[in-house]
């Protein structure tokens, strides 16, 4: 089977890496890919925006590609699956109607309210309701802060603002509605109650009728150790999450994930692809923070290395509505992924810094280095974005996996490289519950 992977990040490198081990794969292509993916796939440099979907289809037809896997959310929200479907091409991911779960926070909040799916309390305001939003915040008692302001549409991971005070919340509303920082994604906002707890990511394979949960993972969103500093796209991840009891896991599935899937069917949405639930657990009870319509990044880099089943076979079955008899097989190993980011990230990012040490790790069986923001610079590989690389390792214990990763990271050098040193630290000894 000829397979195309759409995207250029660590998640897509990990998907291509896993697909390369499939019994069914003949050749892998990537659009646009990155230098890491280029070691596994033939890459074609097309910017994956809506205007270029027809160019992507032409590439699929020219190369005789049998199956396409979409990594990032934007093309899904923009309807790439619908466009492929109309041309009779097989593709993995939800259609536009399904991708609205990530494309509109207001839609998801309304769905949760209608079907009584536990989620933090919230109020939604349109741009034309700016005064109502301000009045709502104005009347909130000081002890109701922080609050969370979320823009409705996609915002490349930057659309969630935690406002510690009334002033910060009013300023966030101004950024959305007056300064237009998020463009049309900020036409609508959700003001959500802040919940204190720990977060989990649960990715589920969906074929339109059946849903199969994958293993749990945890993502580290803050830039600095001990969850300090600004939010990022994710600075590391690990799987499994050993402190989650069977009871809590069952609650997540039975109160949130399965009812959502049923709700989607009732709303006439045949959801195929990954349904990624971002869950917060407060005082032992799970609540839905957000849904994403694709694999998580960097959770994927800690989940897929543990998957023994053939990923390509699973994704093809999802797209074809044939998951019902499928069982997933997982390694008991612990997997950890640590992200290396460029200078200035997340406020800015540095490009063009030469990365040294990658060759030393190429044949290291203990470590897989996934490229995220990298590019060729003559015969070198250089940084090309905020999150640059992710090093993943699996081992019988988190301690061993961490040791292997941090030993490997010592070999990688680029100017301004930053990474967290506490990924999966104390998971077993000092869990958050
Ligand atoms: N790790 C968060 C995300 O993929 O959105």
Coordinates of C-alpha atoms and ligand atoms in Angstrom, one line a residue:
X1 CA 0.0 0.0 0.0
X2 CA 1.3 3.5 -0.9
X3 CA 0.6 5.8 2.1
X4 CA 0.7 9.6 2.3
X5 CA 1.3 11.4 5.7
X6 CA 0.2 15.0 5.7
X7 CA 2.0 17.3 8.2
X8 CA 5.5 18.2 9.2
X9 CA 5.8 17.8 13.0
X10 CA 7.0 15.3 15.5
X11 CA 3.6 13.7 15.5
X12 CA 3.7 13.1 11.8
X13 CA 7.3 11.8 12.0
X14 CA 6.1 9.3 14.7
X15 CA 3.1 8.2 12.5
X16 CA 5.4 7.7 9.5
X17 CA 7.9 5.8 11.7
X18 CA 5.2 3.5 13.0
X19 CA 3.7 3.0 9.5
X20 CA 7.1 2.1 8.2
X21 CA 7.0 -1.0 10.4
X22 CA 3.6 -2.1 8.9
X23 CA 3.3 -5.4 7.0
X24 CA 1.1 -3.6 4.5
X25 CA 3.2 -0.6 3.6
X26 CA 4.9 -0.4 0.2
X27 CA 6.0 3.2 0.1
X28 CA 5.5 6.3 2.2
X29 CA 5.1 9.8 1.0
X30 CA 4.8 13.0 3.1
X31 CA 3.4 16.5 2.4
X32 CA 5.4 18.6 3.3
X33 CA 7.3 16.3 5.8
X34 CA 10.6 17.3 7.4
X35 CA 14.2 16.1 7.3
X36 CA 13.4 13.3 9.8
X37 CA 10.4 12.1 7.9
X38 CA 12.5 12.3 4.7
X39 CA 14.5 9.3 5.9
X40 CA 11.4 7.2 5.7
X41 CA 9.3 8.9 3.0
X42 CA 9.4 10.8 -0.2
X43 CA 8.5 14.3 0.7
X44 CA 6.7 16.8 -1.5
X45 CA 6.8 20.5 -0.5
X46 CA 3.2 21.6 -0.7
X47 CA 1.8 24.1 1.9
X48 CA -1.2 22.2 3.4
X49 CA -3.7 25.0 3.2
X50 CA -7.2 24.8 1.8
X51 CA -6.3 26.5 -1.5
X52 CA -3.8 23.7 -2.1
X53 CA -6.1 20.7 -1.5
X54 CA -6.5 20.2 -5.3
X55 CA -2.7 20.1 -5.6
X56 CA -2.5 17.4 -2.9
X57 CA -5.2 15.4 -4.7
X58 CA -3.1 15.7 -8.0
X59 CA -0.1 14.4 -6.1
X60 CA -2.1 11.4 -4.7
X61 CA -3.4 10.6 -8.2
X62 CA 0.0 11.0 -9.9
X63 CA 1.7 8.7 -7.4
X64 CA -1.1 6.2 -7.1
X65 CA -1.4 6.7 -3.3
X66 CA -3.9 4.3 -1.7
X67 CA -4.3 5.9 1.7
X68 CA -3.7 9.3 3.3
X69 CA -3.3 10.0 7.0
X70 CA -3.8 13.6 8.1
X71 CA -1.7 14.8 11.1
X72 CA -2.8 18.4 11.9
X73 CA -6.2 19.8 12.7
X74 CA -6.4 22.7 10.3
X75 CA -6.8 20.6 7.1
X76 CA -9.4 18.5 8.8
X77 CA -11.4 21.5 10.0
X78 CA -11.1 22.9 6.4
X79 CA -12.6 19.7 5.0
X80 CA -9.8 17.8 3.4
X81 CA -11.5 14.5 4.2
X82 CA -14.7 15.7 2.4
X83 CA -12.6 16.7 -0.7
X84 CA -10.8 13.4 -0.8
X85 CA -14.1 11.5 -0.3
X86 CA -15.7 13.3 -3.3
X87 CA -12.7 12.2 -5.5
X88 CA -12.9 8.6 -4.2
X89 CA -9.6 8.6 -2.3
X90 CA -9.2 6.9 1.1
X91 CA -8.2 9.1 4.0
X92 CA -7.9 8.9 7.8
X93 CA -9.6 11.6 9.8
X94 CA -13.0 13.1 10.5
X95 CA -14.9 15.0 7.9
X96 CA -15.7 18.7 8.3
X97 CA -18.8 17.9 10.4
X98 CA -16.8 15.8 12.8
X99 CA -13.8 18.1 13.0
X100 CA -16.0 20.8 14.3
X101 CA -15.4 19.3 17.8
X102 CA -12.0 20.9 17.6
X103 CA -12.9 23.7 15.2
X104 CA -15.5 25.2 17.5
X105 CA -15.2 25.2 21.3
X106 CA -18.7 26.7 21.5
X107 CA -20.1 23.6 19.6
X108 CA -18.4 21.2 21.9
X109 CA -19.5 23.1 25.1
X110 CA -23.1 23.1 23.7
X111 CA -22.9 19.4 23.0
X112 CA -21.6 18.6 26.5
X113 CA -24.5 20.7 28.0
X114 CA -27.1 19.1 25.8
X115 CA -26.0 15.5 26.6
X116 CA -24.9 16.1 30.3
X117 CA -21.2 15.3 29.7
X118 CA -19.2 16.7 32.6
X119 CA -17.2 19.8 31.6
X120 CA -16.3 23.0 33.5
X121 CA -19.1 25.5 33.6
X122 CA -19.0 28.2 30.9
X123 CA -20.6 31.1 29.1
X124 CA -20.2 31.9 25.4
X125 CA -20.1 35.4 23.9
X126 CA -20.1 36.6 20.3
X127 CA -18.0 39.6 19.2
X128 CA -21.2 41.7 19.1
X129 CA -21.8 40.7 22.8
X130 CA -18.6 42.2 24.0
X131 CA -20.4 44.4 26.5
X132 CA -22.2 41.4 27.9
X133 CA -18.9 39.5 28.3
X134 CA -17.5 42.5 30.2
X135 CA -20.6 42.8 32.4
X136 CA -20.4 39.1 33.2
X137 CA -16.8 39.4 34.2
X138 CA -17.5 42.6 36.1
X139 CA -20.1 40.9 38.3
X140 CA -17.8 37.9 39.1
X141 CA -16.6 37.8 42.7
X142 CA -12.8 38.0 43.1
X143 CA -12.8 34.5 44.4
X144 CA -14.1 33.2 41.1
X145 CA -10.8 33.9 39.5
X146 CA -8.8 32.6 37.7
X147 CA -11.1 32.0 34.7
X148 CA -10.2 30.5 31.4
X149 CA -10.9 32.4 28.1
X150 CA -11.0 30.2 25.0
X151 CA -11.4 31.4 21.5
X152 CA -13.9 29.4 19.5
X153 CA -11.8 28.6 16.5
X154 CA -8.3 27.2 15.8
X155 CA -5.5 29.3 17.2
X156 CA -2.4 27.0 16.8
X157 CA -2.5 26.1 20.5
X158 CA -2.5 29.8 21.6
X159 CA -6.2 30.3 22.0
X160 CA -6.5 29.5 25.7
X161 CA -5.8 32.3 28.2
X162 CA -5.9 31.7 31.9
X163 CA -6.8 35.0 33.4
X164 CA -5.7 35.2 37.1
X165 CA -7.6 38.4 37.8
X166 CA -10.6 40.4 36.5
X167 CA -8.2 42.9 34.8
X168 CA -6.5 40.1 32.9
X169 CA -9.8 38.6 31.9
X170 CA -11.1 41.9 30.6
X171 CA -7.9 42.4 28.7
X172 CA -8.2 38.9 27.1
X173 CA -11.7 39.9 25.9
X174 CA -10.3 43.0 24.5
X175 CA -7.5 41.1 22.7
X176 CA -10.1 38.9 21.1
X177 CA -12.8 41.4 20.2
X178 CA -11.0 44.7 19.8
X179 CA -7.4 44.0 19.0
X180 CA -8.5 41.0 16.9
X181 CA -5.4 39.0 17.9
X182 CA -7.0 35.7 16.9
X183 CA -8.7 36.9 13.8
X184 CA -12.0 35.2 13.0
X185 CA -11.2 32.4 15.4
X186 CA -11.9 35.0 18.1
X187 CA -15.3 36.0 16.8
X188 CA -16.8 33.9 19.5
X189 CA -15.3 33.1 23.0
X190 CA -16.0 30.8 25.9
X191 CA -15.4 32.0 29.4
X192 CA -14.9 28.9 31.4
X193 CA -14.6 28.1 35.2
X194 CA -11.0 27.2 36.1
X195 CA -10.6 23.8 37.4
X196 CA -7.7 22.7 39.6
X197 CA -6.4 19.2 39.0
X198 CA -4.3 17.0 36.7
X199 CA -4.8 16.5 33.0
X200 CA -4.9 13.4 31.0
X201 CA -5.0 12.7 27.2
X202 CA -7.1 9.8 26.0
X203 CA -7.0 9.2 22.2
X204 CA -9.7 6.9 20.8
X205 CA -9.9 5.2 17.4
X206 CA -13.3 5.7 15.8
X207 CA -14.7 4.1 12.6
X208 CA -18.1 5.8 12.5
X209 CA -19.8 3.1 14.6
X210 CA -17.2 1.7 16.9
X211 CA -14.8 3.4 19.3
X212 CA -11.7 1.9 20.7
X213 CA -9.7 3.7 23.4
X214 CA -6.0 3.8 23.2
X215 CA -3.7 3.9 26.3
X216 CA -3.6 7.0 28.5
X217 CA -0.9 9.6 28.2
X218 CA 0.1 12.8 30.0
X219 CA 1.4 16.0 28.3
X220 CA 3.5 18.7 29.9
X221 CA 2.2 22.0 28.6
X222 CA 4.5 24.6 30.5
X223 CA 7.9 25.5 29.2
X224 CA 9.8 25.2 32.5
X225 CA 10.3 22.4 35.1
X226 CA 7.7 22.1 37.8
X227 CA 5.0 23.5 35.4
X228 CA 6.4 27.0 35.5
X229 CA 6.3 29.6 32.8
X230 CA 4.2 30.0 29.6
X231 CA 2.0 27.4 27.9
X232 CA 3.6 25.6 24.9
X233 CA 2.4 23.1 22.4
X234 CA 3.7 20.4 24.8
X235 CA 7.2 19.9 26.2
X236 CA 7.1 16.2 26.8
X237 CA 4.8 13.3 27.4
X238 CA 4.6 9.8 28.8
X239 CA 2.5 6.7 28.8
X240 CA 1.0 4.8 30.6
X241 CA -0.3 6.9 33.4
X242 CA 0.1 4.5 36.3
X243 CA -1.7 6.5 39.0
X244 CA -5.0 6.4 37.2
X245 CA -7.2 3.7 38.8
X246 CA -9.4 1.4 36.8
X247 CA -12.4 3.2 38.4
X248 CA -11.3 6.6 37.2
X249 CA -10.5 5.2 33.7
X250 CA -14.0 3.7 33.5
X251 CA -15.5 7.0 34.6
X252 CA -13.7 8.8 31.8
X253 CA -15.0 6.3 29.2
X254 CA -18.5 5.9 30.6
X255 CA -19.3 9.5 31.5
X256 CA -17.3 11.4 28.8
X257 CA -16.0 9.5 25.8
X258 CA -18.8 7.0 25.1
X259 CA -21.6 9.5 25.7
X260 CA -19.9 11.9 23.4
X261 CA -19.7 9.3 20.6
X262 CA -23.4 8.5 21.1
X263 CA -24.2 12.2 21.1
X264 CA -22.4 12.7 17.8
X265 CA -24.3 9.8 16.2
X266 CA -27.6 11.4 17.5
X267 CA -26.5 14.7 16.0
X268 CA -26.0 13.0 12.6
X269 CA -22.2 13.1 12.8
X270 CA -20.5 9.9 11.7
X271 CA -17.1 10.4 13.3
X272 CA -14.1 8.6 11.9
X273 CA -10.5 9.1 12.9
X274 CA -9.0 10.0 16.3
X275 CA -11.2 11.4 19.0
X276 CA -8.8 13.0 21.5
X277 CA -10.3 13.8 24.8
X278 CA -8.4 16.3 27.0
X279 CA -9.5 15.5 30.5
X280 CA -9.0 17.2 33.8
X281 CA -9.5 15.3 37.1
X282 CA -10.5 17.3 40.1
X283 CA -11.1 15.6 43.4
X284 CA -11.2 12.2 41.7
X285 CA -13.9 13.2 39.1
X286 CA -13.1 13.6 35.4
X287 CA -14.3 16.6 33.3
X288 CA -13.9 17.2 29.6
X289 CA -11.6 20.2 28.9
X290 CA -11.5 19.9 25.1
X291 CA -11.8 17.6 22.2
X292 CA -9.2 17.4 19.4
X293 CA -9.9 15.7 16.1
X294 CA -6.4 14.2 15.5
X295 CA -3.5 12.6 17.2
X296 CA -1.9 14.6 20.1
X297 CA 1.5 16.1 19.8
X298 CA 3.7 15.1 21.8
X299 CA 1.4 12.3 23.2
X300 CA 1.6 10.3 20.0
X301 CA 5.4 10.0 20.4
X302 CA 4.8 8.3 23.8
X303 CA 1.8 6.2 22.7
X304 CA 2.6 4.8 19.3
X305 CA 6.0 3.3 20.4
X306 CA 4.0 1.1 22.9
X307 CA 1.5 -0.1 20.2
X308 CA 2.2 -3.7 19.1
X309 CA -0.7 -3.8 16.7
X310 CA -0.2 -2.7 13.0
X311 CA -1.0 1.0 13.0
X312 CA -1.7 1.2 9.3
X313 CA -4.1 -1.7 9.4
X314 CA -6.0 0.0 12.3
X315 CA -6.2 3.3 10.5
X316 CA -7.4 1.7 7.3
X317 CA -10.1 -0.1 9.2
X318 CA -11.1 3.1 10.9
X319 CA -11.6 4.9 7.6
X320 CA -13.4 1.9 6.2
X321 CA -15.8 1.5 9.1
X322 CA -14.4 -1.9 10.0
X323 CA -13.0 -1.7 13.5
X324 CA -15.6 -3.9 15.2
X325 CA -13.5 -7.0 15.6
X326 CA -10.3 -5.2 16.3
X327 CA -8.3 -5.6 19.5
X328 CA -5.3 -3.5 20.3
X329 CA -2.1 -5.0 21.7
X330 CA 0.2 -2.8 23.8
X331 CA 3.6 -3.2 25.3
X332 CA 3.8 -3.0 29.1
X333 CA 6.9 -0.8 28.7
X334 CA 6.9 2.8 29.9
X335 CA 7.4 5.3 27.2
X336 CA 8.7 8.9 27.7
X337 CA 9.2 11.7 25.1
X338 CA 11.1 14.9 25.8
X339 CA 10.9 17.8 23.5
X340 CA 13.8 20.0 22.6
X341 CA 12.7 23.6 21.8
X342 CA 14.5 26.5 20.2
X343 CA 15.7 29.7 21.8
X344 CA 12.9 32.1 22.7
X345 CA 10.1 29.5 22.6
X346 CA 7.2 29.9 23.2
X347 CA 7.1 33.7 22.9
X348 CA 9.2 33.4 19.7
X349 CA 11.3 30.8 18.0
X350 CA 14.8 30.8 16.5
X351 CA 15.5 29.3 13.1
X352 CA 18.7 28.3 11.3
X353 CA 20.7 27.1 14.3
X354 CA 22.7 24.1 13.2
X355 CA 21.8 20.9 15.2
X356 CA 24.7 18.6 16.1
X357 CA 24.8 15.1 17.4
X358 CA 21.8 13.6 15.5
X359 CA 24.1 11.1 13.6
X360 CA 25.4 9.7 16.9
X361 CA 21.8 8.6 17.8
X362 CA 20.8 7.2 14.5
X363 CA 21.6 3.6 15.2
X364 CA 20.8 3.8 18.9
X365 CA 18.2 1.2 19.5
X366 CA 17.2 2.7 22.8
X367 CA 16.2 6.1 21.4
X368 CA 14.1 7.4 18.6
X369 CA 14.5 11.1 17.7
X370 CA 11.4 12.6 16.1
X371 CA 11.9 15.8 14.1
X372 CA 9.4 18.6 14.5
X373 CA 10.8 22.0 13.6
X374 CA 13.9 21.1 11.5
X375 CA 15.1 21.9 8.0
X376 CA 18.1 21.3 5.7
X377 CA 20.7 24.0 5.7
X378 CA 23.2 22.9 3.0
X379 CA 24.4 19.5 4.3
X380 CA 23.4 20.2 7.9
X381 CA 20.1 20.0 9.7
X382 CA 19.0 23.2 11.4
X383 CA 16.2 24.4 13.6
X384 CA 13.1 25.7 11.9
X385 CA 10.5 26.5 14.6
X386 CA 9.6 26.4 18.3
X387 CA 9.5 22.7 19.0
X388 CA 12.5 21.2 17.2
X389 CA 13.0 17.6 18.2
X390 CA 11.5 15.0 20.5
X391 CA 13.5 12.1 21.9
X392 CA 11.4 9.0 22.9
X393 CA 12.4 5.9 24.7
X394 CA 10.6 2.8 26.1
X395 CA 11.9 0.7 29.0
X396 CA 10.5 -1.5 31.8
X397 CA 10.5 1.5 34.1
X398 CA 10.1 5.3 33.8
X399 CA 13.4 5.7 35.5
X400 CA 15.2 3.7 32.8
X401 CA 13.4 5.4 30.0
X402 CA 14.2 8.8 31.4
X403 CA 17.9 7.8 31.9
X404 CA 18.2 6.7 28.3
X405 CA 16.6 9.9 27.0
X406 CA 18.6 12.4 29.1
X407 CA 21.8 10.6 28.2
X408 CA 20.9 10.9 24.5
X409 CA 19.9 14.5 24.8
X410 CA 23.3 15.3 26.2
X411 CA 24.7 14.4 22.7
X412 CA 22.3 16.8 20.9
X413 CA 23.4 20.5 20.7
X414 CA 22.0 23.6 19.1
X415 CA 22.2 27.2 20.1
X416 CA 19.6 28.1 22.7
X417 CA 18.3 24.5 23.1
X418 CA 15.8 24.2 25.9
X419 CA 14.1 21.2 27.4
X420 CA 12.5 20.1 30.6
X421 CA 14.3 17.9 33.0
X422 CA 11.3 16.7 34.9
X423 CA 9.3 14.7 32.2
X424 CA 7.9 11.6 33.8
X425 CA 9.8 12.3 37.0
X426 CA 8.2 11.1 40.2
X427 CA 5.3 9.6 38.2
X428 CA 5.5 6.4 40.3
X429 CA 6.8 7.8 43.6
X430 CA 4.8 11.0 44.0
X431 CA 1.7 11.0 41.7
X432 CA -0.7 13.9 41.7
X433 CA -3.5 11.9 43.3
Ligands
LIG1 N1 -0.6 18.0 23.3 C1 -1.7 18.8 23.0 C2 -2.2 18.7 21.7 O1 -1.9 17.9 20.9 O2 -3.1 19.5 21.3

